[in-house]
Tab-separated table of C-alpha atoms and ligand atoms in Angstrom:
chain	number	residue	atom	x	y	z
M	966	UNK	CA	17.461	-26.714	-25.639
M	967	UNK	CA	20.424	-24.430	-25.025
M	968	UNK	CA	20.700	-23.230	-21.431
M	969	UNK	CA	19.564	-19.633	-21.028
M	970	UNK	CA	22.298	-17.030	-21.071
M	971	UNK	CA	20.030	-14.396	-19.556
M	972	UNK	CA	21.673	-12.941	-16.455
M	973	UNK	CA	18.303	-12.722	-14.680
M	974	UNK	CA	17.943	-16.518	-14.965
M	975	UNK	CA	21.467	-17.032	-13.634
M	976	UNK	CA	20.878	-14.679	-10.721
M	977	UNK	CA	17.571	-16.362	-9.889
M	978	UNK	CA	19.240	-19.788	-9.846
M	979	UNK	CA	21.937	-18.429	-7.537
M	980	UNK	CA	19.433	-16.587	-5.313
M	981	UNK	CA	17.353	-19.745	-4.866
M	982	UNK	CA	20.338	-21.430	-3.241
M	983	UNK	CA	20.602	-18.917	-0.431
M	984	UNK	CA	17.243	-17.118	-0.131
M	985	UNK	CA	13.924	-19.022	0.073
M	986	UNK	CA	12.299	-18.765	-3.348
M	987	UNK	CA	15.133	-16.442	-4.370
M	988	UNK	CA	13.362	-13.379	-2.966
M	989	UNK	CA	13.010	-11.440	0.259
M	990	UNK	CA	9.287	-10.747	-0.208
M	991	UNK	CA	7.075	-13.337	-1.934
M	992	UNK	CA	5.348	-11.339	-4.715
M	993	UNK	CA	8.741	-10.471	-6.238
M	994	UNK	CA	9.166	-14.111	-7.267
M	995	UNK	CA	6.679	-13.882	-10.209
M	996	UNK	CA	4.937	-17.047	-8.916
M	997	UNK	CA	1.498	-15.806	-9.999
M	998	UNK	CA	2.539	-14.778	-13.520
M	999	UNK	CA	5.338	-17.279	-14.199
M	1000	UNK	CA	8.742	-16.531	-15.712
M	1001	UNK	CA	11.901	-15.177	-14.164
M	1002	UNK	CA	11.853	-12.075	-12.005
M	1003	UNK	CA	13.966	-9.201	-13.287
M	1004	UNK	CA	16.935	-8.447	-11.076
M	1005	UNK	CA	17.153	-4.679	-10.959
M	1006	UNK	CA	20.583	-3.162	-11.430
M	1007	UNK	CA	19.700	0.540	-11.216
M	1008	UNK	CA	16.871	3.027	-11.588
M	1009	UNK	CA	16.492	6.668	-12.556
M	1010	UNK	CA	13.370	8.794	-12.864
M	1011	UNK	CA	10.519	6.650	-14.219
M	1012	UNK	CA	12.815	3.825	-15.347
M	1013	UNK	CA	14.494	0.721	-13.996
M	1014	UNK	CA	17.153	-1.368	-15.736
M	1015	UNK	CA	17.517	-5.109	-15.184
M	1016	UNK	CA	20.621	-7.294	-15.072
M	1017	UNK	CA	20.538	-7.498	-18.882
M	1018	UNK	CA	20.486	-3.690	-19.067
M	1019	UNK	CA	16.924	-3.754	-20.443
M	1020	UNK	CA	14.938	-0.654	-19.560
M	1021	UNK	CA	11.420	-0.717	-18.084
M	1022	UNK	CA	8.940	2.066	-17.377
M	1023	UNK	CA	8.297	1.410	-13.692
M	1024	UNK	CA	4.708	1.345	-12.378
M	1025	UNK	CA	5.597	-0.397	-9.126
M	1026	UNK	CA	7.765	2.344	-7.639
M	1027	UNK	CA	9.017	-0.001	-4.911
M	1028	UNK	CA	5.318	-0.791	-4.209
M	1029	UNK	CA	4.498	2.828	-3.538
M	1030	UNK	CA	7.298	4.824	-1.917
M	1031	UNK	CA	8.949	6.279	-5.044
M	1032	UNK	CA	6.404	9.043	-5.667
M	1033	UNK	CA	9.098	11.455	-6.896
M	1034	UNK	CA	10.592	8.843	-9.215
M	1035	UNK	CA	13.990	7.233	-8.711
M	1036	UNK	CA	17.112	9.236	-7.926
M	1037	UNK	CA	15.444	12.577	-7.162
M	1038	UNK	CA	18.381	14.998	-6.689
M	1039	UNK	CA	17.117	16.686	-3.482
M	1040	UNK	CA	16.422	13.304	-1.884
M	1041	UNK	CA	19.809	11.863	-2.833
M	1042	UNK	CA	21.548	14.943	-1.485
M	1043	UNK	CA	19.674	14.770	1.835
M	1044	UNK	CA	20.432	11.059	2.198
M	1045	UNK	CA	24.147	11.475	1.382
M	1046	UNK	CA	24.494	14.332	3.851
M	1047	UNK	CA	22.669	12.421	6.600
M	1048	UNK	CA	24.709	9.261	5.984
M	1049	UNK	CA	27.944	11.212	6.292
M	1050	UNK	CA	26.773	12.570	9.657
M	1051	UNK	CA	26.021	9.129	11.051
M	1052	UNK	CA	24.027	6.028	10.090
M	1053	UNK	CA	22.316	5.424	13.415
M	1054	UNK	CA	22.664	6.665	16.989
M	1055	UNK	CA	19.952	5.008	19.075
M	1056	UNK	CA	19.329	8.430	20.618
M	1057	UNK	CA	16.839	11.150	19.686
M	1058	UNK	CA	17.542	13.595	16.858
M	1059	UNK	CA	16.071	16.916	15.731
M	1060	UNK	CA	15.219	15.403	12.343
M	1061	UNK	CA	12.697	13.022	13.965
M	1062	UNK	CA	10.824	16.045	15.347
M	1063	UNK	CA	10.927	17.745	11.936
M	1064	UNK	CA	9.536	14.682	10.183
M	1065	UNK	CA	6.834	14.174	12.825
M	1066	UNK	CA	5.825	17.849	12.503
M	1067	UNK	CA	5.774	17.564	8.716
M	1068	UNK	CA	3.520	14.461	8.730
M	1069	UNK	CA	1.190	15.852	11.416
M	1070	UNK	CA	0.765	19.047	9.371
M	1071	UNK	CA	-0.281	16.978	6.357
M	1072	UNK	CA	-2.598	14.614	8.287
M	1073	UNK	CA	-4.161	16.691	11.064
M	1074	UNK	CA	-6.285	13.861	12.545
M	1075	UNK	CA	-2.984	12.811	14.155
M	1076	UNK	CA	-1.863	14.952	17.082
M	1077	UNK	CA	1.144	12.760	17.838
M	1078	UNK	CA	2.882	9.926	16.092
M	1079	UNK	CA	5.636	7.435	16.584
M	1080	UNK	CA	8.144	6.474	13.896
M	1081	UNK	CA	8.957	2.833	13.165
M	1082	UNK	CA	10.735	0.986	10.338
M	1083	UNK	CA	8.007	-0.853	8.384
M	1084	UNK	CA	4.295	-0.763	7.723
M	1085	UNK	CA	3.973	-4.157	9.364
M	1086	UNK	CA	5.474	-2.800	12.559
M	1087	UNK	CA	3.261	0.299	12.439
M	1088	UNK	CA	0.061	-1.726	11.919
M	1089	UNK	CA	0.958	-4.233	14.619
M	1090	UNK	CA	1.729	-1.422	17.056
M	1091	UNK	CA	-1.511	0.425	16.253
M	1092	UNK	CA	-3.485	-2.745	17.024
M	1093	UNK	CA	-1.673	-3.211	20.330
M	1094	UNK	CA	-2.298	0.424	21.193
M	1095	UNK	CA	-6.016	0.147	20.334
M	1096	UNK	CA	-6.296	-2.900	22.568
M	1097	UNK	CA	-4.277	-1.295	25.357
M	1098	UNK	CA	-6.189	1.992	25.213
M	1099	UNK	CA	-9.647	0.362	25.212
M	1100	UNK	CA	-8.901	-2.629	27.430
M	1101	UNK	CA	-10.628	-4.815	24.797
M	1102	UNK	CA	-9.333	-7.659	22.624
M	1103	UNK	CA	-11.400	-7.868	19.475
M	1104	UNK	CA	-10.360	-6.418	16.133
M	1105	UNK	CA	-12.414	-6.012	12.966
M	1106	UNK	CA	-10.682	-6.223	9.598
M	1107	UNK	CA	-11.885	-6.658	6.009
M	1108	UNK	CA	-11.279	-9.431	3.534
M	1109	UNK	CA	-8.778	-8.373	0.860
M	1110	UNK	CA	-7.169	-5.660	3.002
M	1111	UNK	CA	-3.530	-6.193	3.966
M	1112	UNK	CA	-2.072	-4.624	7.070
M	1113	UNK	CA	1.357	-6.219	7.140
M	1114	UNK	CA	2.267	-9.693	8.320
M	1115	UNK	CA	1.742	-9.431	12.078
M	1116	UNK	CA	0.251	-12.706	13.397
M	1117	UNK	CA	-3.118	-11.305	14.499
M	1118	UNK	CA	-3.750	-9.835	11.037
M	1119	UNK	CA	-2.913	-12.911	8.936
M	1120	UNK	CA	-6.456	-14.113	9.050
M	1121	UNK	CA	-9.363	-15.001	6.814
M	1122	UNK	CA	-13.055	-15.077	7.575
M	1123	UNK	CA	-14.488	-17.753	9.831
M	1124	UNK	CA	-17.680	-19.650	9.034
M	1125	UNK	CA	-20.039	-16.930	10.226
M	1126	UNK	CA	-20.277	-13.697	12.143
M	1127	UNK	CA	-20.381	-15.465	15.482
M	1128	UNK	CA	-17.039	-17.137	14.771
M	1129	UNK	CA	-13.728	-15.384	14.486
M	1130	UNK	CA	-11.023	-15.831	11.870
M	1131	UNK	CA	-8.737	-18.611	10.732
M	1132	UNK	CA	-5.000	-18.092	10.138
M	1133	UNK	CA	-3.919	-17.570	6.502
M	1134	UNK	CA	-0.341	-18.609	7.271
M	1135	UNK	CA	1.202	-21.676	8.819
M	1136	UNK	CA	2.904	-20.787	12.064
M	1137	UNK	CA	0.047	-18.647	13.343
M	1138	UNK	CA	-1.755	-20.498	16.149
M	1139	UNK	CA	-5.566	-20.281	15.897
M	1140	UNK	CA	-5.640	-18.738	19.383
M	1141	UNK	CA	-3.670	-15.761	18.076
M	1142	UNK	CA	-6.352	-14.827	15.539
M	1143	UNK	CA	-9.334	-15.833	17.637
M	1144	UNK	CA	-10.024	-12.184	18.412
M	1145	UNK	CA	-9.935	-11.018	14.795
M	1146	UNK	CA	-13.247	-10.757	12.960
M	1147	UNK	CA	-13.005	-10.631	9.158
M	1148	UNK	CA	-15.834	-8.913	7.287
M	1149	UNK	CA	-16.660	-8.127	3.666
M	1150	UNK	CA	-15.446	-4.744	2.389
M	1151	UNK	CA	-18.233	-2.246	1.557
M	1152	UNK	CA	-20.904	-4.463	3.166
M	1153	UNK	CA	-22.799	-2.111	5.519
M	1154	UNK	CA	-25.370	-4.708	6.652
M	1155	UNK	CA	-22.703	-7.182	7.742
M	1156	UNK	CA	-20.785	-4.433	9.550
M	1157	UNK	CA	-23.897	-3.456	11.501
M	1158	UNK	CA	-24.592	-7.053	12.392
M	1159	UNK	CA	-21.016	-7.545	13.627
M	1160	UNK	CA	-21.188	-4.511	15.899
M	1161	UNK	CA	-24.612	-5.560	17.167
M	1162	UNK	CA	-23.150	-8.938	18.154
M	1163	UNK	CA	-19.685	-7.931	19.402
M	1164	UNK	CA	-19.715	-4.127	19.854
M	1165	UNK	CA	-18.721	-3.924	23.539
M	1166	UNK	CA	-15.688	-6.186	22.930
M	1167	UNK	CA	-14.306	-4.460	19.828
M	1168	UNK	CA	-11.051	-2.547	20.448
M	1169	UNK	CA	-10.630	-1.317	16.892
M	1170	UNK	CA	-11.610	-1.561	13.275
M	1171	UNK	CA	-8.732	-1.446	10.785
M	1172	UNK	CA	-9.363	-0.597	7.146
M	1173	UNK	CA	-7.551	0.434	3.981
M	1174	UNK	CA	-9.613	3.500	2.941
M	1175	UNK	CA	-8.830	2.649	-0.676
M	1176	UNK	CA	-7.944	-1.032	-0.699
M	1177	UNK	CA	-4.727	-1.267	-2.699
M	1178	UNK	CA	-3.980	-4.828	-1.709
M	1179	UNK	CA	-6.932	-6.041	-3.761
M	1180	UNK	CA	-5.765	-3.835	-6.634
M	1181	UNK	CA	-7.917	-0.716	-6.259
M	1182	UNK	CA	-11.247	-0.815	-4.479
M	1183	UNK	CA	-12.681	2.324	-2.905
M	1184	UNK	CA	-14.550	2.209	0.368
M	1185	UNK	CA	-17.931	3.784	-0.411
M	1186	UNK	CA	-18.877	6.965	1.432
M	1187	UNK	CA	-21.844	5.176	3.022
M	1188	UNK	CA	-19.513	2.436	4.282
M	1189	UNK	CA	-16.949	4.870	5.698
M	1190	UNK	CA	-19.737	6.807	7.434
M	1191	UNK	CA	-21.061	3.631	9.105
M	1192	UNK	CA	-17.555	2.545	10.147
M	1193	UNK	CA	-17.080	5.917	11.846
M	1194	UNK	CA	-20.542	5.945	13.483
M	1195	UNK	CA	-20.369	2.382	14.771
M	1196	UNK	CA	-16.857	2.794	16.201
M	1197	UNK	CA	-17.933	5.982	17.988
M	1198	UNK	CA	-21.155	4.436	19.320
M	1199	UNK	CA	-19.374	1.363	20.657
M	1200	UNK	CA	-16.176	3.014	21.920
M	1201	UNK	CA	-13.957	1.245	19.383
M	1202	UNK	CA	-11.061	2.993	17.618
M	1203	UNK	CA	-11.273	3.516	13.860
M	1204	UNK	CA	-7.827	2.744	12.439
M	1205	UNK	CA	-7.023	3.985	8.921
M	1206	UNK	CA	-4.246	1.963	7.359
M	1207	UNK	CA	-2.818	4.549	4.982
M	1208	UNK	CA	0.530	2.803	4.482
M	1209	UNK	CA	-0.209	2.733	0.744
M	1210	UNK	CA	-2.616	5.661	0.345
M	1211	UNK	CA	-0.816	8.054	2.723
M	1212	UNK	CA	0.555	11.087	0.815
M	1213	UNK	CA	-0.064	9.026	-2.350
M	1214	UNK	CA	-3.730	9.535	-3.282
M	1215	UNK	CA	-3.711	13.131	-1.987
M	1216	UNK	CA	-1.360	15.317	0.034
M	1217	UNK	CA	-3.636	14.834	3.059
M	1218	UNK	CA	-3.995	11.083	2.329
M	1219	UNK	CA	-7.266	9.201	1.746
M	1220	UNK	CA	-8.775	10.566	4.952
M	1221	UNK	CA	-8.708	14.080	3.478
M	1222	UNK	CA	-10.932	12.810	0.643
M	1223	UNK	CA	-13.302	11.255	3.180
M	1224	UNK	CA	-13.351	14.457	5.226
M	1225	UNK	CA	-14.424	16.292	2.065
M	1226	UNK	CA	-17.363	13.890	1.587
M	1227	UNK	CA	-18.171	13.684	5.317
M	1228	UNK	CA	-17.389	17.023	7.016
M	1229	UNK	CA	-15.622	16.546	10.355
M	1230	UNK	CA	-14.611	12.990	9.522
M	1231	UNK	CA	-11.441	11.711	11.230
M	1232	UNK	CA	-10.088	8.273	12.046
M	1233	UNK	CA	-8.825	7.714	15.607
M	1234	UNK	CA	-5.522	6.167	14.584
M	1235	UNK	CA	-3.629	6.339	11.299
M	1236	UNK	CA	-0.933	3.989	10.042
M	1237	UNK	CA	1.518	5.421	7.498
M	1238	UNK	CA	4.496	4.030	5.566
M	1239	UNK	CA	5.799	3.787	1.994
M	1240	UNK	CA	5.738	7.428	0.675
M	1241	UNK	CA	6.650	9.010	4.042
M	1242	UNK	CA	9.953	7.116	3.909
M	1243	UNK	CA	10.646	7.984	0.269
M	1244	UNK	CA	12.231	4.555	-0.324
M	1245	UNK	CA	13.987	4.043	3.021
M	1246	UNK	CA	12.684	1.783	5.826
M	1247	UNK	CA	10.350	4.144	7.649
M	1248	UNK	CA	6.721	4.067	8.767
M	1249	UNK	CA	4.601	5.656	11.485
M	1250	UNK	CA	1.411	5.374	13.475
M	1251	UNK	CA	-0.368	8.208	15.201
M	1252	UNK	CA	-3.585	9.653	16.537
M	1253	UNK	CA	-5.062	11.708	19.334
M	1254	UNK	CA	-2.739	12.750	22.125
M	1255	UNK	CA	-4.676	10.924	24.866
M	1256	UNK	CA	-4.419	7.623	22.983
M	1257	UNK	CA	-0.791	8.039	21.895
M	1258	UNK	CA	0.250	8.872	25.471
M	1259	UNK	CA	-0.701	5.314	26.413
M	1260	UNK	CA	2.585	4.266	24.764
M	1261	UNK	CA	5.756	3.570	26.711
M	1262	UNK	CA	7.579	5.398	28.278
M	1263	UNK	CA	4.459	7.414	29.294
M	1264	UNK	CA	1.900	4.627	29.402
M	1265	UNK	CA	1.487	0.880	29.760
M	1266	UNK	CA	1.541	-0.110	26.033
M	1267	UNK	CA	5.050	-1.294	25.154
M	1268	UNK	CA	6.589	-0.494	21.769
M	1269	UNK	CA	10.216	0.081	20.746
M	1270	UNK	CA	12.758	-0.156	17.907
M	1271	UNK	CA	16.570	-0.074	17.560
M	1272	UNK	CA	16.370	1.659	14.169
M	1273	UNK	CA	13.125	3.623	14.758
M	1274	UNK	CA	13.473	7.215	13.538
M	1275	UNK	CA	16.735	6.330	11.798
M	1276	UNK	CA	18.626	9.515	10.833
M	1277	UNK	CA	19.128	8.554	7.177
M	1278	UNK	CA	15.559	7.297	6.713
M	1279	UNK	CA	14.104	10.447	8.290
M	1280	UNK	CA	16.261	12.615	5.996
M	1281	UNK	CA	14.914	10.705	2.997
M	1282	UNK	CA	11.313	11.016	4.183
M	1283	UNK	CA	11.641	14.737	4.923
M	1284	UNK	CA	13.156	15.548	1.524
M	1285	UNK	CA	10.402	13.512	-0.164
M	1286	UNK	CA	7.542	15.174	1.721
M	1287	UNK	CA	8.990	18.664	1.141
M	1288	UNK	CA	9.105	18.000	-2.597
M	1289	UNK	CA	5.534	16.753	-2.813
M	1290	UNK	CA	4.261	19.684	-0.749
M	1291	UNK	CA	5.186	22.037	-3.638
M	1292	UNK	CA	2.108	23.799	-5.113
M	1293	UNK	CA	0.555	21.912	-8.000
M	1294	UNK	CA	2.423	18.660	-7.318
M	1295	UNK	CA	-0.691	16.502	-6.818
M	1296	UNK	CA	-2.641	18.175	-9.618
M	1297	UNK	CA	0.109	17.296	-12.078
M	1298	UNK	CA	0.526	13.775	-10.694
M	1299	UNK	CA	-3.235	13.149	-10.763
M	1300	UNK	CA	-3.482	14.371	-14.365
M	1301	UNK	CA	-0.635	12.046	-15.398
M	1302	UNK	CA	-2.269	9.077	-13.691
M	1303	UNK	CA	-5.651	9.924	-15.221
M	1304	UNK	CA	-4.015	10.092	-18.668
M	1305	UNK	CA	-2.710	6.550	-18.145
M	1306	UNK	CA	-6.037	5.159	-16.945
M	1307	UNK	CA	-7.983	6.836	-19.767
M	1308	UNK	CA	-5.437	5.658	-22.340
M	1309	UNK	CA	-5.509	2.072	-21.105
M	1310	UNK	CA	-9.317	2.094	-21.034
M	1311	UNK	CA	-9.530	3.363	-24.627
M	1312	UNK	CA	-6.952	0.805	-25.826
M	1313	UNK	CA	-8.847	-2.031	-24.116
M	1314	UNK	CA	-12.122	-0.877	-25.621
M	1315	UNK	CA	-10.556	-0.764	-29.093
M	1316	UNK	CA	-9.273	-4.324	-28.607
M	1317	UNK	CA	-12.649	-5.534	-27.294
M	1318	UNK	CA	-11.187	-6.458	-23.882
M	1319	UNK	CA	-13.528	-6.235	-20.854
M	1320	UNK	CA	-11.810	-3.624	-18.729
M	1321	UNK	CA	-12.442	-1.278	-15.819
M	1322	UNK	CA	-10.014	1.093	-14.126
M	1323	UNK	CA	-9.871	3.729	-11.438
M	1324	UNK	CA	-7.279	6.093	-9.982
M	1325	UNK	CA	-6.743	8.704	-7.291
M	1326	UNK	CA	-3.673	10.928	-7.092
M	1327	UNK	CA	-0.686	8.813	-8.074
M	1328	UNK	CA	-2.329	5.417	-7.489
M	1329	UNK	CA	-4.316	3.382	-10.015
M	1330	UNK	CA	-5.816	-0.035	-10.558
M	1331	UNK	CA	-7.361	-1.901	-13.440
M	1332	UNK	CA	-9.344	-5.101	-13.825
M	1333	UNK	CA	-10.095	-7.354	-16.781
M	1334	UNK	CA	-13.719	-7.081	-15.707
M	1335	UNK	CA	-16.498	-4.994	-17.264
M	1336	UNK	CA	-17.231	-3.209	-13.967
M	1337	UNK	CA	-15.152	-2.095	-10.996
M	1338	UNK	CA	-15.407	-4.649	-8.164
M	1339	UNK	CA	-16.557	-3.566	-4.705
M	1340	UNK	CA	-15.111	-6.353	-2.573
M	1341	UNK	CA	-12.674	-9.248	-2.529
M	1342	UNK	CA	-14.912	-11.987	-3.985
M	1343	UNK	CA	-15.654	-9.695	-6.947
M	1344	UNK	CA	-11.944	-8.904	-7.420
M	1345	UNK	CA	-11.203	-12.610	-7.478
M	1346	UNK	CA	-13.507	-13.054	-10.485
M	1347	UNK	CA	-10.715	-11.454	-12.564
M	1348	UNK	CA	-9.260	-13.679	-15.249
M	1349	UNK	CA	-5.814	-14.674	-13.947
M	1350	UNK	CA	-4.614	-16.349	-17.148
M	1351	UNK	CA	-5.438	-13.285	-19.278
M	1352	UNK	CA	-3.809	-11.011	-16.723
M	1353	UNK	CA	-0.616	-13.056	-16.936
M	1354	UNK	CA	-0.582	-12.777	-20.730
M	1355	UNK	CA	-1.058	-9.029	-20.428
M	1356	UNK	CA	1.672	-8.765	-17.773
M	1357	UNK	CA	4.232	-10.560	-19.930
M	1358	UNK	CA	3.092	-8.691	-23.044
M	1359	UNK	CA	3.813	-5.418	-21.250
M	1360	UNK	CA	7.080	-6.615	-19.714
M	1361	UNK	CA	8.377	-7.704	-23.127
M	1362	UNK	CA	7.563	-4.188	-24.352
M	1363	UNK	CA	9.470	-2.493	-21.529
M	1364	UNK	CA	6.561	-1.759	-19.182
M	1365	UNK	CA	6.812	-3.104	-15.633
M	1366	UNK	CA	3.516	-3.432	-13.732
M	1367	UNK	CA	2.953	-5.466	-10.564
M	1368	UNK	CA	3.285	-9.223	-11.222
M	1369	UNK	CA	-0.097	-10.079	-9.647
M	1370	UNK	CA	-3.634	-9.004	-10.457
M	1371	UNK	CA	-4.498	-7.991	-6.915
M	1372	UNK	CA	-1.873	-5.203	-6.680
M	1373	UNK	CA	-2.320	-1.483	-7.302
M	1374	UNK	CA	-0.068	0.508	-9.620
M	1375	UNK	CA	1.796	3.760	-9.047
M	1376	UNK	CA	2.693	6.719	-11.227
M	1377	UNK	CA	5.494	9.047	-10.109
M	1378	UNK	CA	6.224	12.703	-10.760
M	1379	UNK	CA	9.040	11.531	-13.054
M	1380	UNK	CA	6.644	9.839	-15.512
M	1381	UNK	CA	6.285	12.126	-18.549
M	1382	UNK	CA	3.346	12.262	-20.932
M	1383	UNK	CA	5.644	10.490	-23.415
M	1384	UNK	CA	6.185	7.644	-20.925
M	1385	UNK	CA	2.434	7.352	-20.425
M	1386	UNK	CA	1.751	7.380	-24.162
M	1387	UNK	CA	4.460	4.753	-24.787
M	1388	UNK	CA	2.829	2.617	-22.083
M	1389	UNK	CA	-0.594	2.937	-23.683
M	1390	UNK	CA	0.880	2.017	-27.082
M	1391	UNK	CA	2.498	-1.086	-25.545
M	1392	UNK	CA	-0.793	-1.988	-23.860
M	1393	UNK	CA	-2.700	-1.596	-27.145
M	1394	UNK	CA	-0.438	-4.319	-28.603
M	1395	UNK	CA	-0.570	-6.475	-25.476
M	1396	UNK	CA	-4.395	-6.350	-25.312
M	1397	UNK	CA	-4.501	-7.913	-28.779
M	1398	UNK	CA	-2.673	-10.967	-27.366
M	1399	UNK	CA	-5.601	-11.698	-25.053
M	1400	UNK	CA	-8.094	-13.042	-27.600
Q	1999	LIG	C1	2.586	-2.256	2.309
Q	1999	LIG	C2	1.474	-2.226	3.279
Q	1999	LIG	C3	1.654	-2.617	4.616
Q	1999	LIG	C4	2.915	-3.257	5.103
Q	1999	LIG	O1	4.015	-2.400	5.025
Q	1999	LIG	P1	5.488	-3.038	5.009
Q	1999	LIG	O2	6.373	-1.837	5.043
Q	1999	LIG	O3	5.583	-3.852	3.757
Q	1999	LIG	O4	5.617	-3.889	6.230
Q	1999	LIG	C5	0.603	-2.447	5.494
Q	1999	LIG	N1	-0.564	-1.937	5.088
Q	1999	LIG	C6	-0.780	-1.553	3.819
Q	1999	LIG	C7	-2.093	-0.978	3.438
Q	1999	LIG	C8	0.219	-1.720	2.867
Q	1999	LIG	O5	-0.009	-1.377	1.594
């Protein structure tokens, strides 16, 4: 066989020599789906071009942040101006206040917030704050939810409710996760049992309100209501991890949808990232004033960051949030996403492929399953081999979706109806490869 002349292959071979697995975040390596990852050379609007100058309609959007599409003029201008003024000072700036005010106005359950540089850092800090503020150690999380790669959160369920979790990564000592209880998503009975057993020791419950790290699974209203009630009854903090859903599923984030279903509903702490940084390293965590004032320098809970509130990242986030605050932005984005999901569903039906899909705002998910799953074990019933065929069928037709079946997809404001229709046409062909 002739050696490949594809530049992506050459770059991957070179990357493997100097970066473990050739990538700086594991899912980029295409391990689940096979083949060579595309090395991206540039992006504009709804498109990305690889090292071979092949164009793809992008449904990853940097895993969520690029809600305006790539290269939005107002964002680029704000970033260029901020960069010219200084890349980093390690001292406070007015722009940090502006961004904090902007986020707090959109997500009013937060009275104060702190800016950090990644969702991992924000989630880790929120957990420390919940523990510090309550004086308790135990944390509840749900199987299939991802909250970044902090040690205490890299955990899978133990053998029963009386036992705590086991690490999911080497390098995490069992003692570090011994306070983390892992429960099944949307399982009210198990949640009640866990609080009955451990309630007085639980510092916080952390949840993705729409779980985007097991593709797209909504927390049911009944489940959200019980999470809120049990946390309140037992003095635990309810932590909404909206790193993915924040300013993505609605302007007010997923919690605004839950407040509509459950009047007065609010989480105690919220973790944000992705969209609020607009593609730059920026994330945040926030909540009620009394809890947030437990943080250093006011309180005993330590938390810090050399690049926190970075002047270029805050400029990018501000320009992004100002653009998506324009009237009608989410209606148009939601309609575009709905058009995609309906089109894919119709194409799958025509091809006789078992298929279910859901969306909210600019986020969507689909499964090669006849019905939408409600929890992680159900998600894992998806047919991995067929997904991989579909993934490569789409990629070969210029459509770039996440290279793993447990990841959500994202539509941006730059995706046109023509882009959506071209995607559906490509999917109609790709579905026929499955049987
Ligand atoms: C992406 C994500 C994180 C981690 O954010 P990073 O910026 O990748 O560290 C945490 N929680 C959720 C729900 C996420 O989707």
